[in-house]
């Protein structure tokens, strides 16, 4: 009695990653939460480093006046906002690239969105941490009084720095770094080259348990 055995070795197919929309949404929500928290911390820092100037109500005319040094300090508050946004934007951009680079080009949009969200939170919370709206306080102040200026963003273009700083590392790494698709293709080629060719072994096992090839059996 003989038994025929056929063994064919084939490379196992590569697993195909499935698109998990719920996972992507969860990570986007996590990025948004991180942007809000970082923006809140930035607001505290912004409020602590800015020196607010004061308005002086003229005793004769009742007009609010500010010195040239005070005007310079108003500009300095926007400068600190820009510096803070540049540093935080770079950090958020690196985090976004690390988390979402498999998505491709939407990573840049997520980076811009995270930077702008953090900037808006810093801007709005910073105004809350400051003395409050200055128009109401100036109108209610008596002649000769000194009223601190409010902590606010004087130039809205400074907000764009947050988004631009966040997208900068994403664009630089994606353009100057290695291509992920080419690297994956090279790894597949090296793996295929290292794997042995499929071997088709067909033979007959006799009563002694010896495998005999078809050529040997024919001879």
CSV table of C-alpha atoms in Angstrom, one decimal:
chain,number,residue,atom,x,y,z
A,1,UNK,CA,0.0,0.0,0.0
A,2,UNK,CA,1.4,3.4,-0.9
A,3,UNK,CA,0.4,7.0,-0.2
A,4,UNK,CA,0.9,10.0,-2.4
A,5,UNK,CA,2.0,13.2,-0.6
A,6,UNK,CA,2.0,16.7,-2.2
A,7,UNK,CA,3.6,19.6,-0.3
A,8,UNK,CA,3.6,23.1,-1.9
A,9,UNK,CA,5.2,26.0,0.0
A,10,UNK,CA,3.7,29.4,-0.8
A,11,UNK,CA,4.4,32.7,0.9
A,12,UNK,CA,1.5,33.8,3.1
A,13,UNK,CA,-0.4,36.8,1.9
A,14,UNK,CA,0.2,40.1,3.6
A,15,UNK,CA,-2.5,41.4,6.0
A,16,UNK,CA,-4.5,44.2,4.5
A,17,UNK,CA,-5.1,47.0,7.1
A,18,UNK,CA,-8.8,47.9,7.5
A,19,UNK,CA,-10.0,51.5,7.6
A,20,UNK,CA,-11.3,52.1,11.0
A,21,UNK,CA,-13.3,55.4,10.9
A,22,UNK,CA,-14.3,55.3,14.5
A,23,UNK,CA,-10.6,55.0,15.5
A,24,UNK,CA,-9.7,58.0,13.3
A,25,UNK,CA,-12.5,60.1,14.8
A,26,UNK,CA,-11.4,59.2,18.3
A,27,UNK,CA,-7.8,60.3,17.6
A,28,UNK,CA,-9.1,63.5,16.1
A,29,UNK,CA,-11.1,64.2,19.2
A,30,UNK,CA,-8.0,63.5,21.3
A,31,UNK,CA,-6.0,66.0,19.2
A,32,UNK,CA,-8.8,68.6,19.7
A,33,UNK,CA,-8.7,68.0,23.4
A,34,UNK,CA,-5.0,68.4,23.5
A,35,UNK,CA,-5.2,71.6,21.6
A,36,UNK,CA,-7.7,73.0,24.0
A,37,UNK,CA,-5.6,72.1,27.1
A,38,UNK,CA,-2.4,73.5,25.5
A,39,UNK,CA,-4.3,76.7,24.5
A,40,UNK,CA,-5.5,77.1,28.0
A,41,UNK,CA,-2.0,76.8,29.4
A,42,UNK,CA,-0.7,79.2,26.8
A,43,UNK,CA,-3.3,81.7,27.9
A,44,UNK,CA,-2.0,81.5,31.5
A,45,UNK,CA,1.5,82.0,30.3
A,46,UNK,CA,0.5,84.9,28.0
A,47,UNK,CA,-1.3,86.7,30.8
A,48,UNK,CA,1.7,86.3,33.1
A,49,UNK,CA,4.4,87.7,30.8
A,50,UNK,CA,2.5,90.6,29.4
A,51,UNK,CA,2.9,94.0,31.1
A,52,UNK,CA,-0.4,95.9,30.6
A,53,UNK,CA,-0.2,99.6,30.1
A,54,UNK,CA,-2.7,102.1,31.6
A,55,UNK,CA,-5.1,104.7,30.4
A,56,UNK,CA,-5.2,108.0,32.2
A,57,UNK,CA,-8.4,110.0,32.2
A,58,UNK,CA,-7.5,113.6,31.6
A,59,UNK,CA,-8.9,115.7,34.4
A,60,UNK,CA,-9.8,118.7,32.1
A,61,UNK,CA,-11.3,116.9,29.1
A,62,UNK,CA,-12.2,113.5,30.5
A,63,UNK,CA,-10.4,111.9,27.4
A,64,UNK,CA,-8.5,108.6,28.0
A,65,UNK,CA,-4.8,109.1,27.1
A,66,UNK,CA,-1.9,106.7,26.9
A,67,UNK,CA,1.8,107.4,26.7
A,68,UNK,CA,4.1,106.2,23.9
A,69,UNK,CA,5.6,103.6,26.2
A,70,UNK,CA,2.1,102.3,26.8
A,71,UNK,CA,1.4,101.9,23.1
A,72,UNK,CA,4.7,100.0,22.8
A,73,UNK,CA,3.5,97.6,25.5
A,74,UNK,CA,0.2,97.0,23.6
A,75,UNK,CA,2.3,95.9,20.6
A,76,UNK,CA,4.4,93.7,22.9
A,77,UNK,CA,1.3,91.8,24.0
A,78,UNK,CA,0.7,90.8,20.4
A,79,UNK,CA,4.4,89.9,20.0
A,80,UNK,CA,4.2,87.5,23.0
A,81,UNK,CA,1.1,86.0,21.5
A,82,UNK,CA,2.9,85.3,18.3
A,83,UNK,CA,6.0,83.8,20.0
A,84,UNK,CA,3.8,81.6,22.1
A,85,UNK,CA,1.8,80.5,19.1
A,86,UNK,CA,5.0,79.7,17.2
A,87,UNK,CA,6.4,77.4,19.8
A,88,UNK,CA,3.1,75.7,20.6
A,89,UNK,CA,2.2,75.3,16.9
A,90,UNK,CA,5.5,73.5,16.2
A,91,UNK,CA,4.7,71.1,19.0
A,92,UNK,CA,1.2,70.4,17.9
A,93,UNK,CA,2.4,69.9,14.3
A,94,UNK,CA,4.9,67.3,15.4
A,95,UNK,CA,2.2,65.5,17.4
A,96,UNK,CA,-0.2,65.6,14.5
A,97,UNK,CA,2.4,64.2,12.1
A,98,UNK,CA,3.2,61.3,14.5
A,99,UNK,CA,-0.4,60.4,15.0
A,100,UNK,CA,-1.9,60.9,11.5
A,101,UNK,CA,0.8,60.5,8.9
A,102,UNK,CA,-0.8,57.3,7.5
A,103,UNK,CA,-3.8,59.5,6.4
A,104,UNK,CA,-1.7,61.4,3.9
A,105,UNK,CA,-2.6,65.0,2.9
A,106,UNK,CA,-5.4,65.4,5.5
A,107,UNK,CA,-2.6,65.5,8.1
A,108,UNK,CA,-1.8,69.0,7.1
A,109,UNK,CA,-5.4,70.1,7.5
A,110,UNK,CA,-5.5,68.6,11.0
A,111,UNK,CA,-2.3,70.4,11.9
A,112,UNK,CA,-3.6,73.7,10.9
A,113,UNK,CA,-6.9,73.1,12.7
A,114,UNK,CA,-5.1,72.1,15.9
A,115,UNK,CA,-2.9,75.2,15.8
A,116,UNK,CA,-5.8,77.6,15.2
A,117,UNK,CA,-8.0,75.9,17.9
A,118,UNK,CA,-5.2,76.3,20.5
A,119,UNK,CA,-4.8,80.0,19.4
A,120,UNK,CA,-8.5,80.8,19.7
A,121,UNK,CA,-8.6,79.2,23.2
A,122,UNK,CA,-5.5,81.2,24.2
A,123,UNK,CA,-7.0,84.4,22.9
A,124,UNK,CA,-10.4,84.1,24.5
A,125,UNK,CA,-9.2,82.7,27.8
A,126,UNK,CA,-6.5,85.4,28.0
A,127,UNK,CA,-9.1,88.1,27.7
A,128,UNK,CA,-10.9,86.5,30.7
A,129,UNK,CA,-7.7,86.4,32.7
A,130,UNK,CA,-7.1,90.0,32.0
A,131,UNK,CA,-8.7,93.1,33.6
A,132,UNK,CA,-11.7,92.8,31.4
A,133,UNK,CA,-13.2,95.1,28.6
A,134,UNK,CA,-11.5,98.5,28.9
A,135,UNK,CA,-14.3,100.5,27.2
A,136,UNK,CA,-16.7,99.9,30.1
A,137,UNK,CA,-14.1,100.6,32.7
A,138,UNK,CA,-12.9,103.8,31.0
A,139,UNK,CA,-16.5,105.1,30.6
A,140,UNK,CA,-17.2,104.4,34.3
A,141,UNK,CA,-13.9,105.9,35.6
A,142,UNK,CA,-13.7,109.4,37.1
A,143,UNK,CA,-11.6,112.2,35.7
A,144,UNK,CA,-7.9,111.8,36.6
A,145,UNK,CA,-8.3,108.0,37.2
A,146,UNK,CA,-5.8,105.4,35.9
A,147,UNK,CA,-7.4,102.5,34.1
A,148,UNK,CA,-5.4,99.3,33.1
A,149,UNK,CA,-5.7,98.3,29.5
A,150,UNK,CA,-7.4,95.0,28.7
A,151,UNK,CA,-5.5,91.9,27.6
A,152,UNK,CA,-6.6,91.3,24.1
A,153,UNK,CA,-5.3,90.5,20.6
A,154,UNK,CA,-4.9,93.8,18.7
A,155,UNK,CA,-4.1,92.2,15.4
A,156,UNK,CA,-6.0,89.1,14.3
A,157,UNK,CA,-3.3,88.2,11.8
A,158,UNK,CA,-1.3,87.1,14.8
A,159,UNK,CA,-3.7,84.2,15.1
A,160,UNK,CA,-2.6,82.8,11.7
A,161,UNK,CA,0.9,82.2,13.1
A,162,UNK,CA,-0.5,79.4,15.2
A,163,UNK,CA,-1.9,77.5,12.2
A,164,UNK,CA,1.2,78.2,10.0
A,165,UNK,CA,3.6,77.1,12.7
A,166,UNK,CA,1.6,73.8,13.2
A,167,UNK,CA,1.6,72.9,9.5
A,168,UNK,CA,5.3,73.8,9.0
A,169,UNK,CA,6.8,70.6,10.5
A,170,UNK,CA,4.2,68.4,8.6
A,171,UNK,CA,5.2,69.9,5.3
A,172,UNK,CA,8.9,69.8,5.9
A,173,UNK,CA,9.0,66.2,7.1
A,174,UNK,CA,6.7,65.0,4.3
A,175,UNK,CA,8.8,66.7,1.6
A,176,UNK,CA,12.3,66.2,3.0
A,177,UNK,CA,11.8,62.9,4.8
A,178,UNK,CA,11.8,59.4,3.2
A,179,UNK,CA,8.8,58.4,1.2
A,180,UNK,CA,6.8,55.9,3.2
A,181,UNK,CA,5.4,54.1,0.1
A,182,UNK,CA,8.8,53.7,-1.5
A,183,UNK,CA,10.2,52.4,1.8
A,184,UNK,CA,7.4,49.9,2.1
A,185,UNK,CA,7.9,48.8,-1.5
A,186,UNK,CA,11.6,48.2,-0.9
A,187,UNK,CA,10.9,46.2,2.2
A,188,UNK,CA,8.5,44.0,0.3
A,189,UNK,CA,11.1,43.4,-2.5
A,190,UNK,CA,13.8,42.5,0.0
A,191,UNK,CA,11.4,40.1,1.8
A,192,UNK,CA,10.3,38.5,-1.4
A,193,UNK,CA,13.9,38.1,-2.5
A,194,UNK,CA,14.8,36.4,0.8
A,195,UNK,CA,12.0,33.9,0.6
A,196,UNK,CA,12.7,30.6,-1.1
A,197,UNK,CA,11.0,29.7,-4.3
A,198,UNK,CA,7.8,27.5,-4.0
A,199,UNK,CA,8.8,23.9,-3.9
A,200,UNK,CA,6.5,21.3,-5.2
A,201,UNK,CA,7.3,17.9,-3.7
A,202,UNK,CA,5.3,15.0,-5.0
A,203,UNK,CA,6.2,11.4,-4.3
A,204,UNK,CA,5.1,8.0,-3.2
A,205,UNK,CA,5.7,6.6,0.3
A,206,UNK,CA,6.2,2.8,0.3
A,207,UNK,CA,5.7,0.3,3.0
A,208,UNK,CA,9.0,1.2,4.6
A,209,UNK,CA,8.1,4.9,4.9
A,210,UNK,CA,10.5,6.1,2.2
A,211,UNK,CA,9.5,8.9,-0.1
A,212,UNK,CA,10.2,8.1,-3.7
A,213,UNK,CA,10.1,10.9,-6.3
A,214,UNK,CA,8.3,10.3,-9.7
A,215,UNK,CA,11.6,10.2,-11.6
A,216,UNK,CA,13.0,7.5,-9.2
A,217,UNK,CA,9.8,5.5,-9.4
A,218,UNK,CA,9.9,5.6,-13.3
A,219,UNK,CA,13.5,4.3,-13.3
